[in-house]
Short mmCIF file of C-alpha atoms and ligand atoms in Angstrom, two decimals:
data_model
loop_
_atom_site.label_atom_id
_atom_site.label_comp_id
_atom_site.label_asym_id
_atom_site.label_seq_id
_atom_site.Cartn_x
_atom_site.Cartn_y
_atom_site.Cartn_z
CA MET J 19 31.19 5.48 24.25
CA GLN J 20 28.39 6.12 21.91
CA GLN J 21 28.19 7.72 18.52
CA ARG J 22 26.21 10.83 18.26
CA SER J 23 25.02 13.05 15.38
CA GLU J 24 22.77 16.12 15.01
CA HIS J 25 20.73 17.25 12.23
CA ASP J 26 17.65 19.51 11.44
CA LEU J 27 15.55 16.41 10.78
CA VAL J 28 15.83 12.80 11.41
CA VAL J 29 13.51 10.73 9.10
CA LEU J 30 13.30 7.02 10.00
CA GLY J 31 12.28 4.67 7.24
CA SER J 32 13.21 4.98 3.61
CA GLY J 33 9.98 3.97 1.75
CA ILE J 34 8.02 6.48 -0.27
CA ALA J 35 6.67 8.46 2.83
CA GLY J 36 10.31 8.81 4.37
CA GLN J 37 11.93 9.47 1.12
CA THR J 38 9.51 12.12 0.02
CA THR J 39 9.58 13.81 3.43
CA ALA J 40 13.43 13.74 3.36
CA THR J 41 13.92 14.78 -0.20
CA THR J 42 11.38 17.71 0.11
CA ALA J 43 13.09 18.99 3.32
CA ALA J 44 16.58 18.63 2.06
CA GLU J 45 15.79 20.44 -1.35
CA ALA J 46 14.19 23.12 0.83
CA GLY J 47 17.53 23.61 2.54
CA LEU J 48 17.46 21.47 5.72
CA ASP J 49 20.00 19.08 6.89
CA VAL J 50 18.24 15.75 6.94
CA LEU J 51 19.46 12.37 8.01
CA LEU J 52 17.49 9.24 6.62
CA VAL J 53 17.77 6.29 8.68
CA GLU J 54 16.98 2.77 7.29
CA LYS J 55 17.09 -0.33 9.06
CA GLN J 56 17.53 -2.74 6.40
CA PRO J 57 20.74 -2.91 4.25
CA THR J 58 18.83 -1.55 1.28
CA LEU J 59 16.29 1.25 0.83
CA GLY J 60 12.68 1.18 -0.08
CA GLY J 61 10.88 -0.98 2.29
CA THR J 62 7.23 -2.23 1.14
CA SER J 63 7.20 0.67 -1.27
CA THR J 64 9.81 -0.87 -3.52
CA MET J 65 7.65 -4.13 -3.68
CA SER J 66 4.57 -2.56 -4.49
CA GLY J 67 2.50 -2.16 -7.72
CA GLY J 68 3.34 1.58 -8.05
CA TRP J 69 -0.08 2.88 -8.30
CA PHE J 70 -0.73 6.41 -6.98
CA ALA J 71 -4.30 7.48 -6.59
CA PHE J 72 -4.83 11.30 -7.84
CA SER J 73 -8.03 12.82 -9.36
CA GLY J 74 -7.98 15.82 -11.79
CA THR J 75 -4.72 15.00 -13.60
CA PRO J 76 -3.77 15.64 -17.09
CA GLU J 77 -3.44 11.94 -17.52
CA GLN J 78 -7.12 11.48 -16.93
CA ALA J 79 -8.06 14.42 -19.02
CA GLU J 80 -6.09 12.88 -21.96
CA GLU J 81 -8.06 9.68 -21.64
CA GLY J 82 -11.47 11.39 -21.19
CA ILE J 83 -11.81 9.96 -17.77
CA GLU J 84 -14.40 11.81 -15.57
CA ASP J 85 -13.43 12.35 -12.11
CA SER J 86 -13.14 14.85 -9.37
CA ALA J 87 -12.01 15.47 -5.73
CA ASP J 88 -15.59 15.13 -4.62
CA LEU J 89 -16.16 11.77 -6.29
CA PHE J 90 -12.59 10.68 -4.79
CA ARG J 91 -13.86 11.88 -1.37
CA ARG J 92 -17.09 9.79 -1.82
CA ASP J 93 -15.23 6.65 -2.61
CA LEU J 94 -12.71 7.23 0.26
CA LEU J 95 -15.56 7.65 2.79
CA GLU J 96 -17.83 5.02 1.50
CA GLY J 97 -14.75 2.47 1.36
CA GLY J 98 -13.82 3.52 4.92
CA ARG J 99 -17.33 3.26 6.07
CA HIS J 100 -17.33 6.87 7.07
CA LEU J 101 -15.01 5.77 9.99
CA ASN J 102 -12.10 7.92 8.30
CA ASP J 103 -10.51 11.05 9.98
CA LEU J 104 -12.18 13.48 7.84
CA ALA J 105 -9.30 16.08 8.35
CA LEU J 106 -6.83 13.58 6.90
CA VAL J 107 -9.08 12.83 3.91
CA ASP J 108 -9.60 16.57 3.14
CA ALA J 109 -5.93 17.20 3.53
CA TYR J 110 -5.09 14.53 0.92
CA LEU J 111 -7.70 16.03 -1.58
CA THR J 112 -6.40 19.56 -0.97
CA HIS J 113 -2.71 18.70 -1.38
CA GLN J 114 -2.86 15.89 -3.85
CA GLN J 115 -1.99 18.25 -6.84
CA ALA J 116 1.09 19.38 -4.96
CA ALA J 117 2.26 15.87 -4.36
CA TYR J 118 1.38 15.01 -8.06
CA GLY J 119 3.62 18.08 -8.99
CA PHE J 120 6.31 17.00 -6.88
CA LEU J 121 6.55 13.51 -8.53
CA LYS J 122 6.31 14.97 -11.99
CA GLY J 123 9.14 17.49 -11.05
CA HIS J 124 11.31 14.42 -10.22
CA GLN J 125 10.80 13.09 -13.68
CA VAL J 126 8.00 10.53 -12.70
CA ARG J 127 6.03 9.18 -15.63
CA PHE J 128 2.51 7.56 -15.20
CA ARG J 129 2.22 4.81 -17.89
CA GLU J 130 -1.12 3.79 -17.24
CA VAL J 131 -4.45 5.18 -15.75
CA ALA J 132 -6.70 2.38 -14.37
CA ILE J 133 -9.70 1.71 -12.21
CA SER J 134 -9.11 -0.55 -9.22
CA SER J 135 -10.13 -1.56 -5.76
CA GLY J 136 -12.72 0.80 -4.24
CA MET J 137 -12.64 3.39 -7.06
CA SER J 138 -15.50 4.45 -9.14
CA ALA J 139 -13.67 6.29 -11.71
CA ALA J 140 -10.17 5.27 -13.25
CA ARG J 141 -7.65 7.23 -11.02
CA GLY J 142 -4.93 4.74 -10.23
CA HIS J 143 -1.72 6.31 -11.88
CA ASN J 144 0.88 3.54 -12.59
CA SER J 145 4.66 4.28 -12.20
CA GLU J 146 7.64 2.21 -12.31
CA ILE J 147 8.15 2.37 -8.57
CA ARG J 148 11.61 1.28 -8.01
CA GLY J 149 12.89 3.95 -10.51
CA VAL J 150 10.63 6.57 -8.60
CA LEU J 151 12.33 5.79 -5.36
CA ALA J 152 15.95 5.64 -6.89
CA THR J 153 15.26 9.02 -8.39
CA LEU J 154 13.93 10.58 -5.24
CA HIS J 155 17.11 9.33 -3.27
CA ALA J 156 19.46 10.53 -5.93
CA ALA J 157 17.68 14.04 -5.46
CA PHE J 158 17.97 13.72 -1.72
CA VAL J 159 21.71 12.95 -1.81
CA ALA J 160 22.19 15.88 -4.41
CA ALA J 161 20.53 18.12 -2.01
CA GLY J 162 23.03 17.19 0.64
CA GLY J 163 21.02 14.68 2.65
CA THR J 164 22.77 11.92 4.63
CA THR J 165 21.61 8.29 4.50
CA ARG J 166 22.49 5.66 7.04
CA THR J 167 21.25 2.07 6.30
CA ASP J 168 21.69 -1.02 8.78
CA THR J 169 20.50 1.39 11.48
CA ALA J 170 17.34 0.34 13.42
CA ALA J 171 15.64 2.93 15.38
CA GLN J 172 14.80 1.70 18.88
CA ARG J 173 13.68 4.64 21.50
CA LEU J 174 12.65 7.95 20.92
CA LEU J 175 14.72 10.55 22.93
CA THR J 176 12.74 13.24 24.90
CA ASP J 177 13.86 16.41 26.57
CA GLY J 178 11.11 18.07 28.72
CA GLY J 179 8.29 16.10 26.90
CA ARG J 180 9.63 17.21 23.42
CA VAL J 181 11.03 14.29 21.15
CA VAL J 182 14.64 15.56 20.24
CA GLY J 183 16.06 12.43 18.80
CA VAL J 184 16.17 8.62 18.57
CA ARG J 185 18.52 5.89 19.91
CA ALA J 186 19.31 3.37 17.36
CA GLN J 187 21.40 0.24 16.72
CA GLY J 188 23.90 0.86 13.93
CA PRO J 189 26.43 -1.61 12.30
CA ASP J 190 29.01 -0.31 14.63
CA GLY J 191 26.83 -0.20 17.75
CA PRO J 192 24.55 1.99 19.37
CA VAL J 193 24.02 5.66 18.08
CA GLU J 194 22.05 8.68 19.22
CA LEU J 195 20.59 10.67 16.26
CA TYR J 196 19.22 14.12 17.10
CA GLY J 197 17.01 16.35 15.19
CA ARG J 198 16.60 19.82 16.03
CA ARG J 199 13.09 20.15 14.11
CA GLY J 200 11.93 16.74 15.37
CA VAL J 201 11.74 13.16 14.30
CA VAL J 202 9.59 11.70 11.64
CA LEU J 203 8.34 8.15 11.82
CA ALA J 204 8.06 6.68 8.26
CA THR J 205 8.68 3.06 9.47
CA GLY J 206 5.66 1.57 7.58
CA GLY J 207 3.25 -0.95 8.91
CA PHE J 208 3.57 -4.45 10.59
CA SER J 209 2.83 -6.94 8.04
CA ARG J 210 5.87 -8.86 8.94
CA GLY J 211 5.21 -8.27 12.73
CA ALA J 212 3.68 -11.38 13.92
CA GLU J 213 3.75 -10.20 17.62
CA MET J 214 1.73 -7.06 16.54
CA LEU J 215 -0.63 -9.16 14.26
CA LYS J 216 -1.25 -11.31 17.29
CA ILE J 217 -2.40 -8.36 19.19
CA PHE J 218 -4.64 -6.60 16.56
CA ALA J 219 -5.53 -9.09 13.87
CA PRO J 220 -4.66 -12.63 14.87
CA GLU J 221 -6.96 -14.22 12.34
CA GLN J 222 -4.64 -12.55 9.49
CA LEU J 223 -1.65 -14.60 10.70
CA ALA J 224 -3.22 -17.16 8.20
CA ALA J 225 -2.37 -15.12 5.17
CA ILE J 226 0.97 -15.23 3.26
CA PRO J 227 3.42 -12.96 5.09
CA TYR J 228 4.57 -10.21 2.83
CA GLY J 229 5.86 -6.52 2.54
CA GLY J 230 9.21 -5.09 3.70
CA ARG J 231 11.53 -7.26 5.76
CA GLY J 232 11.88 -4.57 8.40
CA ASN J 233 8.17 -3.73 8.70
CA VAL J 234 7.31 -5.32 12.21
CA GLY J 235 5.83 -2.22 13.81
CA ASP J 236 8.71 -0.52 15.37
CA GLY J 237 7.67 3.10 14.71
CA LEU J 238 4.13 2.36 16.18
CA ARG J 239 5.74 0.80 19.45
CA MET J 240 8.03 3.81 19.83
CA ALA J 241 5.12 6.17 19.60
CA TRP J 242 3.06 3.96 21.70
CA ARG J 243 5.48 4.04 24.49
CA LEU J 244 4.98 7.95 24.39
CA GLY J 245 1.28 7.68 24.72
CA ALA J 246 0.40 8.06 21.11
CA GLY J 247 -3.22 7.41 20.10
CA MET J 248 -4.05 4.65 17.44
CA ALA J 249 -6.63 4.59 14.62
CA ASP J 250 -7.88 1.79 12.19
CA MET J 251 -6.32 -1.06 14.21
CA SER J 252 -9.27 -3.50 13.71
CA PHE J 253 -9.41 -3.08 10.04
CA VAL J 254 -6.24 -5.09 9.17
CA ALA J 255 -6.76 -7.31 6.29
CA ALA J 256 -4.69 -9.17 3.80
CA THR J 257 -5.18 -8.49 0.00
CA TYR J 258 -6.89 -11.27 -2.19
CA GLY J 259 -5.09 -12.30 -5.28
CA SER J 260 -1.78 -14.04 -4.94
CA HIS J 261 -0.57 -17.49 -5.83
CA PRO J 262 0.39 -19.48 -2.99
CA ASP J 263 3.92 -19.66 -4.24
CA THR J 264 4.39 -15.88 -4.51
CA GLY J 265 7.95 -14.88 -4.23
CA GLU J 266 9.27 -11.45 -3.23
CA GLU J 267 10.99 -10.42 -6.54
CA PHE J 268 7.83 -10.52 -8.84
CA HIS J 269 4.70 -8.55 -7.98
CA GLU J 270 2.34 -11.32 -8.09
CA LEU J 271 -1.16 -9.92 -7.15
CA LEU J 272 -3.67 -10.65 -9.87
CA THR J 273 -7.17 -8.66 -9.85
CA ALA J 274 -8.71 -10.54 -12.89
CA TYR J 275 -11.97 -10.27 -11.05
CA TYR J 276 -12.19 -6.58 -11.66
CA LEU J 277 -11.99 -7.33 -15.38
CA GLY J 278 -14.83 -10.00 -15.50
CA ALA J 279 -13.38 -13.17 -13.62
CA ILE J 280 -15.40 -14.86 -10.79
CA VAL J 281 -13.70 -16.35 -7.82
CA VAL J 282 -14.73 -19.91 -6.74
CA ASN J 283 -13.41 -21.98 -3.65
CA THR J 284 -12.10 -25.60 -4.28
CA ASP J 285 -15.71 -26.70 -4.20
CA GLY J 286 -16.39 -24.83 -7.23
CA ARG J 287 -18.73 -22.46 -5.58
CA ARG J 288 -18.58 -18.62 -5.58
CA PHE J 289 -18.60 -17.17 -2.05
CA VAL J 290 -18.49 -13.33 -2.42
CA ASP J 291 -19.38 -10.55 -4.81
CA GLU J 292 -16.28 -10.20 -6.51
CA SER J 293 -16.56 -6.56 -7.27
CA ILE J 294 -15.91 -5.41 -3.93
CA ASP J 295 -12.58 -4.20 -2.55
CA TYR J 296 -9.79 -6.51 -2.39
CA LYS J 297 -9.34 -6.33 1.37
CA ALA J 298 -12.92 -7.40 1.94
CA LEU J 299 -12.13 -10.34 -0.54
CA GLY J 300 -9.13 -11.10 1.46
CA ARG J 301 -11.21 -11.58 4.62
CA ALA J 302 -13.74 -13.68 2.68
CA VAL J 303 -11.14 -15.88 1.07
CA LEU J 304 -9.36 -16.58 4.61
CA ASP J 305 -12.69 -18.32 5.58
CA GLN J 306 -12.67 -20.72 2.49
CA PRO J 307 -11.16 -24.31 2.55
CA ASP J 308 -7.34 -23.89 2.46
CA GLY J 309 -7.77 -20.21 2.31
CA LEU J 310 -7.89 -20.50 -1.49
CA GLY J 311 -9.94 -18.61 -3.92
CA VAL J 312 -9.62 -19.58 -7.72
CA GLN J 313 -10.04 -16.77 -10.22
CA VAL J 314 -11.89 -18.34 -13.30
CA PHE J 315 -12.32 -16.45 -16.57
CA ASP J 316 -12.05 -16.74 -20.37
CA SER J 317 -10.06 -15.41 -23.35
CA ARG J 318 -12.03 -12.07 -23.19
CA VAL J 319 -10.44 -11.36 -19.68
CA ARG J 320 -7.23 -12.96 -20.69
CA ALA J 321 -6.93 -10.47 -23.83
CA GLN J 322 -6.80 -7.63 -21.18
CA SER J 323 -3.35 -8.77 -19.88
CA HIS J 324 -0.82 -6.16 -19.74
CA ARG J 325 2.66 -7.31 -19.39
CA GLY J 326 4.62 -5.64 -16.64
CA ILE J 327 1.73 -3.76 -15.25
CA PRO J 328 0.90 -5.03 -11.76
CA LEU J 329 -2.48 -6.50 -10.97
CA LYS J 330 -2.97 -7.24 -14.66
CA ASP J 331 0.10 -9.08 -15.83
CA MET J 332 -1.50 -12.51 -16.77
CA ASP J 333 1.30 -13.21 -19.21
CA THR J 334 4.10 -13.52 -16.61
CA LEU J 335 1.67 -15.42 -14.31
CA GLN J 336 1.10 -18.00 -17.13
CA GLU J 337 4.82 -18.31 -17.75
CA LEU J 338 5.46 -18.94 -14.16
CA GLY J 339 2.99 -21.80 -14.39
CA HIS J 340 0.77 -20.21 -11.71
CA LEU J 341 -2.16 -19.39 -14.31
CA HIS J 342 -3.61 -22.48 -15.85
CA GLN J 343 -5.05 -22.55 -19.31
CA ALA J 344 -7.51 -25.27 -20.75
CA GLY J 345 -9.92 -25.88 -23.66
CA THR J 346 -12.67 -26.55 -21.32
CA LEU J 347 -13.79 -25.32 -17.97
CA GLU J 348 -13.72 -28.93 -16.50
CA GLU J 349 -9.88 -29.29 -17.48
CA ALA J 350 -9.28 -25.75 -16.09
CA ALA J 351 -10.98 -26.63 -12.83
CA ARG J 352 -8.94 -30.10 -12.61
CA LEU J 353 -5.56 -28.12 -13.27
CA ALA J 354 -6.34 -25.78 -10.28
CA GLY J 355 -7.71 -28.27 -7.99
CA VAL J 356 -11.34 -27.34 -8.05
CA ALA J 357 -14.39 -29.63 -8.25
CA PRO J 358 -15.18 -29.66 -12.12
CA ASP J 359 -18.91 -30.37 -12.38
CA ALA J 360 -19.70 -27.83 -9.54
CA LEU J 361 -17.62 -25.24 -11.41
CA VAL J 362 -19.63 -25.72 -14.61
CA ALA J 363 -22.87 -25.29 -12.71
CA THR J 364 -21.57 -22.11 -11.27
CA VAL J 365 -20.55 -20.63 -14.49
CA GLU J 366 -23.85 -21.48 -16.07
CA ARG J 367 -25.78 -19.88 -13.33
CA TYR J 368 -23.24 -16.74 -13.55
CA ASN J 369 -23.79 -16.37 -17.23
CA LEU J 370 -27.62 -16.39 -16.72
CA ALA J 371 -27.46 -13.81 -14.34
CA VAL J 372 -25.03 -11.70 -16.69
CA ALA J 373 -27.63 -12.08 -19.40
CA GLY J 374 -30.36 -10.72 -17.02
CA ARG J 375 -32.25 -14.08 -16.96
CA ALA J 376 -31.49 -14.61 -13.19
CA THR J 377 -30.48 -12.73 -10.11
CA ASP J 378 -26.83 -13.10 -9.42
CA GLU J 379 -26.36 -15.30 -6.38
CA GLN J 380 -23.68 -13.20 -4.79
CA GLY J 381 -25.53 -9.91 -5.78
CA ARG J 382 -22.82 -8.75 -8.26
CA THR J 383 -23.81 -6.08 -10.59
CA GLY J 384 -20.64 -4.73 -11.81
CA LEU J 385 -16.91 -5.10 -12.59
CA CYS J 386 -15.43 -3.01 -9.83
CA ASN J 387 -17.10 -1.23 -7.06
CA GLY J 388 -20.47 -1.51 -8.89
CA VAL J 389 -19.06 0.05 -11.98
CA GLY J 390 -18.51 -1.69 -15.62
CA THR J 391 -20.56 -4.25 -17.46
CA LEU J 392 -20.15 -7.68 -16.71
CA PRO J 393 -19.26 -10.13 -19.60
CA PRO J 394 -20.37 -13.86 -19.73
CA ILE J 395 -17.68 -16.50 -19.07
CA ASP J 396 -18.14 -18.49 -22.40
CA ALA J 397 -15.28 -17.68 -24.71
CA PRO J 398 -12.50 -20.48 -24.44
CA PRO J 399 -9.72 -21.04 -23.70
CA TYR J 400 -10.53 -20.92 -19.95
CA TYR J 401 -8.16 -19.95 -17.25
CA ALA J 402 -7.93 -20.69 -13.47
CA TYR J 403 -5.57 -18.76 -11.07
CA PRO J 404 -5.59 -20.23 -7.57
CA ALA J 405 -4.81 -17.35 -5.24
CA LYS J 406 -4.55 -16.69 -1.37
CA ALA J 407 -4.82 -13.51 0.75
CA LEU J 408 -1.52 -11.70 0.93
CA MET J 409 -0.54 -9.70 3.89
CA THR J 410 1.04 -6.77 2.09
CA THR J 411 0.32 -4.09 4.48
CA THR J 412 -1.58 -3.02 7.54
CA TYR J 413 -2.85 0.58 7.06
CA CYS J 414 -3.57 1.54 10.64
CA GLY J 415 -1.42 3.12 13.26
CA VAL J 416 -0.76 6.18 15.22
CA THR J 417 -3.14 9.31 15.07
CA VAL J 418 -1.85 12.48 13.58
CA THR J 419 -2.97 16.01 12.76
CA PRO J 420 -3.25 16.92 9.07
CA ASP J 421 0.41 18.38 9.33
CA ALA J 422 1.58 14.94 10.52
CA ARG J 423 2.08 15.71 14.08
CA VAL J 424 1.65 12.57 16.24
CA THR J 425 -1.09 12.95 18.72
CA THR J 426 -1.51 11.29 22.33
CA VAL J 427 -4.50 9.15 23.22
CA ASP J 428 -6.13 12.38 24.44
CA GLY J 429 -5.49 14.31 20.97
CA GLU J 430 -2.57 16.48 22.27
CA PRO J 431 0.23 16.68 19.74
CA ILE J 432 3.60 15.18 20.84
CA ASP J 433 6.07 17.95 20.52
CA GLY J 434 8.80 17.15 18.03
CA LEU J 435 7.13 13.94 16.74
CA TYR J 436 5.71 13.45 13.30
CA ALA J 437 4.49 10.47 11.33
CA VAL J 438 3.70 9.81 7.63
CA GLY J 439 2.88 6.92 5.46
CA GLU J 440 1.73 3.44 6.55
CA VAL J 441 2.52 3.94 10.19
CA VAL J 442 -0.39 6.38 10.42
CA GLY J 443 -3.99 5.39 11.14
CA GLY J 444 -7.30 7.21 10.54
CA PHE J 445 -6.82 7.90 6.78
CA HIS J 446 -8.35 4.86 5.42
CA GLY J 447 -11.08 3.98 7.99
CA ALA J 448 -12.42 0.57 7.18
CA THR J 449 -10.57 -0.08 3.97
CA TYR J 450 -7.85 0.82 1.64
CA ILE J 451 -8.53 2.15 -1.93
CA THR J 452 -5.58 1.20 -4.45
CA GLY J 453 -3.08 3.87 -4.83
CA THR J 454 -3.95 5.82 -1.63
CA SER J 455 -1.08 4.32 0.43
CA LEU J 456 1.71 5.38 -1.87
CA GLY J 457 -0.55 8.40 -2.60
CA LYS J 458 -0.59 9.43 1.17
CA GLY J 459 3.13 8.82 1.53
CA VAL J 460 3.75 11.58 -0.99
CA VAL J 461 0.84 13.94 -0.03
CA PHE J 462 1.74 13.96 3.58
CA GLY J 463 5.29 13.55 3.16
CA HIS J 464 5.66 16.42 0.82
CA LEU J 465 3.32 18.59 3.00
CA LEU J 466 5.57 17.81 6.00
CA GLY J 467 8.84 18.30 4.29
CA THR J 468 7.45 21.73 3.07
CA THR J 469 5.99 22.61 6.61
CA LEU J 470 9.19 21.87 8.45
CA ALA J 471 11.32 23.62 5.81
CA GLY J 472 8.96 26.69 5.96
CA THR J 473 9.88 27.11 9.68
CA ALA J 474 13.52 26.61 9.08
CA PRO J 475 16.16 29.30 9.05
CA GLN J 476 17.58 30.08 5.67
CA GLY J 477 20.25 27.77 4.36
CA ARG J 478 21.70 24.55 5.92
CA SER J 479 21.88 24.81 9.85
CA GLY J 480 24.26 21.81 10.54
CA GLY J 481 26.00 18.64 9.31
CA GLU J 482 26.53 15.29 10.47
CA ARG J 483 28.84 15.31 13.43
CA GLU J 484 30.27 11.90 14.61
CA GLU J 485 30.80 12.77 18.36
CA THR J 486 31.60 10.88 21.43
CA ALA J 487 29.15 11.11 24.28
CA ALA J 488 30.40 10.78 27.80
C1 FAD N 19 2.68 -6.46 -3.18
C2 FAD N 19 2.18 -5.00 -2.90
C3 FAD N 19 1.66 -4.19 -3.66
C4 FAD N 19 1.17 -2.92 -3.34
N1 FAD N 19 0.77 -2.07 -4.26
C5 FAD N 19 0.46 -0.76 -3.86
C6 FAD N 19 0.02 0.26 -4.97
O1 FAD N 19 0.14 -0.22 -6.11
N2 FAD N 19 -0.39 1.45 -4.50
C7 FAD N 19 -0.37 1.85 -3.08
O2 FAD N 19 -0.65 2.98 -2.84
N3 FAD N 19 0.13 0.95 -2.19
C8 FAD N 19 0.48 -0.26 -2.73
N4 FAD N 19 0.93 -1.26 -1.69
C9 FAD N 19 1.12 -0.69 -0.12
C10 FAD N 19 2.21 0.26 -0.08
O3 FAD N 19 3.21 -0.26 -0.87
C11 FAD N 19 2.68 0.57 1.24
O4 FAD N 19 1.52 0.89 2.06
C12 FAD N 19 3.50 1.79 1.27
O5 FAD N 19 4.70 1.58 0.39
C13 FAD N 19 4.07 2.32 2.60
O6 FAD N 19 4.96 3.21 2.44
P1 FAD N 19 5.79 3.50 3.74
O7 FAD N 19 7.03 4.58 3.19
O8 FAD N 19 4.83 4.21 4.79
O9 FAD N 19 6.51 2.28 4.21
P2 FAD N 19 7.53 1.42 3.59
O10 FAD N 19 7.73 1.45 2.26
O11 FAD N 19 7.44 -0.02 4.27
O12 FAD N 19 8.92 1.87 4.39
C14 FAD N 19 9.24 1.85 5.80
C15 FAD N 19 10.65 1.70 5.85
O13 FAD N 19 10.95 1.67 7.37
C16 FAD N 19 11.85 0.95 7.73
N5 FAD N 19 11.88 0.71 9.05
C17 FAD N 19 11.00 -0.05 9.88
N6 FAD N 19 11.45 0.09 11.20
C18 FAD N 19 12.49 0.72 11.32
C19 FAD N 19 13.43 1.24 12.36
N7 FAD N 19 13.12 0.84 13.65
N8 FAD N 19 14.40 1.97 12.00
C20 FAD N 19 14.58 2.39 10.81
N9 FAD N 19 13.98 1.99 9.68
C21 FAD N 19 12.88 1.12 9.94
C22 FAD N 19 11.64 -0.27 6.95
O14 FAD N 19 12.54 -1.25 6.79
C23 FAD N 19 11.09 0.10 5.58
O15 FAD N 19 12.25 0.31 4.64
C24 FAD N 19 1.39 -2.39 -1.92
C25 FAD N 19 2.02 -3.36 -1.19
C26 FAD N 19 2.55 -4.54 -1.42
C27 FAD N 19 3.18 -5.55 -0.48
#
């Protein structure tokens, strides 16, 4: 005896990618089932910083920020070391305005625009992400969508080579969920999947495990079983900048290094150009003693704290006792477990380079991605934030066409199978640029929802039916 239900579309995973696809398709008239393994919705998306990368927005224009799709493209390709799937990059740039419009149409407000990892212009648009996800889900429900939580998809069901549904484990036992238009994998990455990390990036097991509890790579496995291709698997890297005691409720990543901090190891020495992308910094810090890199800065950088804004909220970190403050560099070093004399010498050499009287020992020339003027570190009080690499996300996975059809290792689309969001590989190439993961979830989720609805018959063509299969 097995439960069975049939819909136009079955979407697996309720993060930003799944919810955008589901809401778009439901609002366009399809009967959509959204399936989530966990008891609550949102996955890694709900734990994220809420930054979306878009170029050419009114928010940028209001602040006089010069940016363009061409510059965005250049950053994506340079960051990705030209290993990105160009068709996906170009599809993002072409459809980003529609995705931005979709969010705006669902009352999303961007409260800050900032430069961050891998960008050469300020194009990170910050949202209150939990609110965004709640609004999208409310719209999905209002459009007649059905949601199942506590239901883990396990196997794709095929008929003559076409994916027609999925077998899942629900709270009351096994279920078969059928999608007349197909099945969408929006199951996120495998940041919590020790088995998958062992296969693709064993060195990253040393990072702090993080991301959605359900993100162990189920979607990737299901597609793999059907012969899906994979991309970017060798670029998995944790993100640098989280205190060793990072919890799950507060977004703890700090990127003071993009505001003028240096990063030293416990020996008090710098070991990397701090302006490079924070995934590359994550790799560099894993090689340091105890996997620790301490962000050291002065009151100039501290003054740029923005309470409540992820990556910049030094106020809350200080209240948590994770960010140390001291009148002297030696004292800041002691509080953070760094060799004091070596740190003082390191800062002296750094300040000489910033003043143009020496060459920087790590070749640093700017705040972020080569952009921005470096301030000296000489205005007390001083601050030290010990941080590790956080395994937030994996950003690699199945190969797809720009319209989100999963392709085999031979490049042939698998009929009826789609993938959006972090489960997809190829878009980022060698690295991720801030805001492009929530961004690609909305861009490709909206595009897919629209495409599938465009081929759908007028009006709704079904409803959830609980049936008993023989
Ligand atoms: C601390 C942190 C900060 C971040 N900040 C940003 C940021 O500011 N900007 C940005 O662009 N990116 C950011 N990221 C990355 C970004 O959050 C993720 O890459 C993105 O949210 C992934 O979205 P998704 O919808 O693809 O997957 P998720 O949001 O992870 O959703 C996938 C869902 O699928 C569910 N699922 C998994 N397996 C199954 C199954 N078998 N059956 C049913 N459901 C299943 C999971 O439980 C989960 O709910 C951050 C990540 C972290 C951890």
